Amino acid sequence: MIWELSRHQHLVTLAKAYRLTGEGRYAQELFRQWYDWNDQNPYGIGINWASSLEVAFRSLSWLWIWHLLNGCSVMPEHFSFHLRRALALNARHISRFYPPTFLQTPICLVRE
């Protein structure tokens, strides 16, 4: 469950809801959860930084969020900066720790 929630695919759903309806409450909830997750999971510390694959999944979700929230009227003033900075840290983490150091099963190699 930890991995699934920290992939932030549910935030993409909130971004889609905002894009389709224009209702700011969806985007506001997305921003609240995104900032809360980042506050609770500082770069490089904890289980959500243990797998480069999981960091990559999270990055893909964040890229979709960035695209879907383009022009969002309720976006916090510095969200774009914070998101770009977080994506840069994710990219740094992935490049630093790829390939993963743990023994991989064939299915892990396919996912990578």
Coordinates of C-alpha atoms in Angstrom, one line a residue:
M1 CA 0.0 0.0 0.0
I2 CA 2.9 2.4 0.8
W3 CA 4.2 2.1 -2.8
E4 CA 0.9 2.5 -4.5
L5 CA -0.1 5.7 -2.7
S6 CA 3.3 7.3 -3.1
R7 CA 3.1 6.8 -6.8
H8 CA 0.6 9.7 -6.8
Q9 CA -1.6 8.2 -9.4
H10 CA -4.6 9.4 -7.4
L11 CA -3.3 13.0 -7.8
V12 CA -3.5 12.6 -11.5
T13 CA -7.2 11.6 -11.1
L14 CA -7.7 14.9 -9.1
A15 CA -5.9 16.8 -11.9
K16 CA -8.2 15.2 -14.5
A17 CA -11.2 16.1 -12.4
Y18 CA -10.1 19.7 -12.3
R19 CA -9.4 19.8 -16.0
L20 CA -12.8 18.2 -16.9
T21 CA -15.0 20.3 -14.5
G22 CA -13.0 23.4 -13.8
E23 CA -13.9 23.0 -10.1
G24 CA -11.0 24.4 -8.0
R25 CA -11.8 22.1 -5.1
Y26 CA -10.1 19.2 -7.0
A27 CA -6.9 21.1 -7.6
Q28 CA -6.9 22.5 -4.1
E29 CA -7.1 19.0 -2.7
L30 CA -4.3 17.9 -5.0
F31 CA -2.1 20.8 -3.9
R32 CA -2.8 20.0 -0.2
Q33 CA -1.9 16.3 -0.6
W34 CA 1.2 17.1 -2.8
Y35 CA 2.7 19.5 -0.3
D36 CA 1.8 17.3 2.7
W37 CA 3.5 14.3 1.0
N38 CA 6.6 16.3 0.3
D39 CA 6.7 17.6 3.9
Q40 CA 6.4 14.1 5.3
N41 CA 8.9 12.6 2.8
P42 CA 12.0 14.8 2.6
Y43 CA 14.4 14.0 -0.3
G44 CA 16.3 10.8 0.2
I45 CA 14.9 9.9 3.6
G46 CA 12.5 7.0 4.2
I47 CA 10.9 4.1 2.4
N48 CA 9.6 6.2 -0.5
W49 CA 13.2 6.8 -1.6
A50 CA 14.2 3.1 -1.5
S51 CA 13.4 2.3 -5.1
S52 CA 14.4 4.3 -8.2
L53 CA 11.5 2.6 -10.0
E54 CA 9.0 4.0 -7.5
V55 CA 10.6 7.5 -7.7
A56 CA 10.2 7.2 -11.5
F57 CA 6.5 6.3 -11.2
R58 CA 6.0 9.2 -9.0
S59 CA 7.8 11.5 -11.4
L60 CA 5.5 10.4 -14.3
S61 CA 2.4 11.3 -12.1
W62 CA 3.9 14.7 -11.4
L63 CA 4.5 15.4 -15.1
W64 CA 0.9 14.6 -15.8
I65 CA -0.2 16.8 -13.0
W66 CA 1.9 19.7 -14.4
H67 CA 0.3 19.2 -17.8
L68 CA -3.2 18.9 -16.6
L69 CA -3.1 21.9 -14.3
N70 CA -1.7 24.2 -16.9
G71 CA -3.5 27.5 -16.5
C72 CA -5.1 26.4 -13.2
S73 CA -6.7 29.4 -11.5
V74 CA -6.2 28.2 -7.9
M75 CA -2.6 27.1 -8.3
P76 CA -0.4 28.3 -5.3
E77 CA 1.9 31.0 -6.4
H78 CA 5.2 29.0 -6.2
F79 CA 3.8 25.5 -7.0
S80 CA 5.5 25.4 -10.5
F81 CA 8.8 26.2 -8.9
H82 CA 8.3 23.6 -6.1
L83 CA 7.2 21.0 -8.6
R84 CA 10.2 21.6 -11.0
R85 CA 12.6 21.5 -8.0
A86 CA 11.0 18.2 -6.8
L87 CA 11.2 16.7 -10.3
A88 CA 14.9 17.7 -10.5
L89 CA 15.6 16.0 -7.2
N90 CA 13.7 12.9 -8.4
A91 CA 15.9 12.8 -11.6
R92 CA 19.0 13.2 -9.5
H93 CA 17.9 10.3 -7.3
I94 CA 17.1 8.1 -10.3
S95 CA 20.4 8.8 -12.1
R96 CA 22.4 8.3 -8.9
F97 CA 20.8 5.0 -7.8
Y98 CA 20.2 3.3 -11.2
P99 CA 20.5 0.5 -11.7
P100 CA 19.0 -0.6 -8.4
T101 CA 21.4 -2.2 -6.0
F102 CA 19.2 -5.1 -5.0
L103 CA 19.0 -8.4 -6.8
Q104 CA 16.4 -8.1 -9.5
T105 CA 13.9 -10.8 -10.6
P106 CA 13.1 -11.0 -14.3
I107 CA 9.9 -9.1 -13.9
C108 CA 11.8 -6.2 -12.3
L109 CA 14.1 -6.1 -15.3
V110 CA 11.1 -5.8 -17.6
R111 CA 9.6 -3.0 -15.6
E112 CA 13.0 -1.1 -15.5

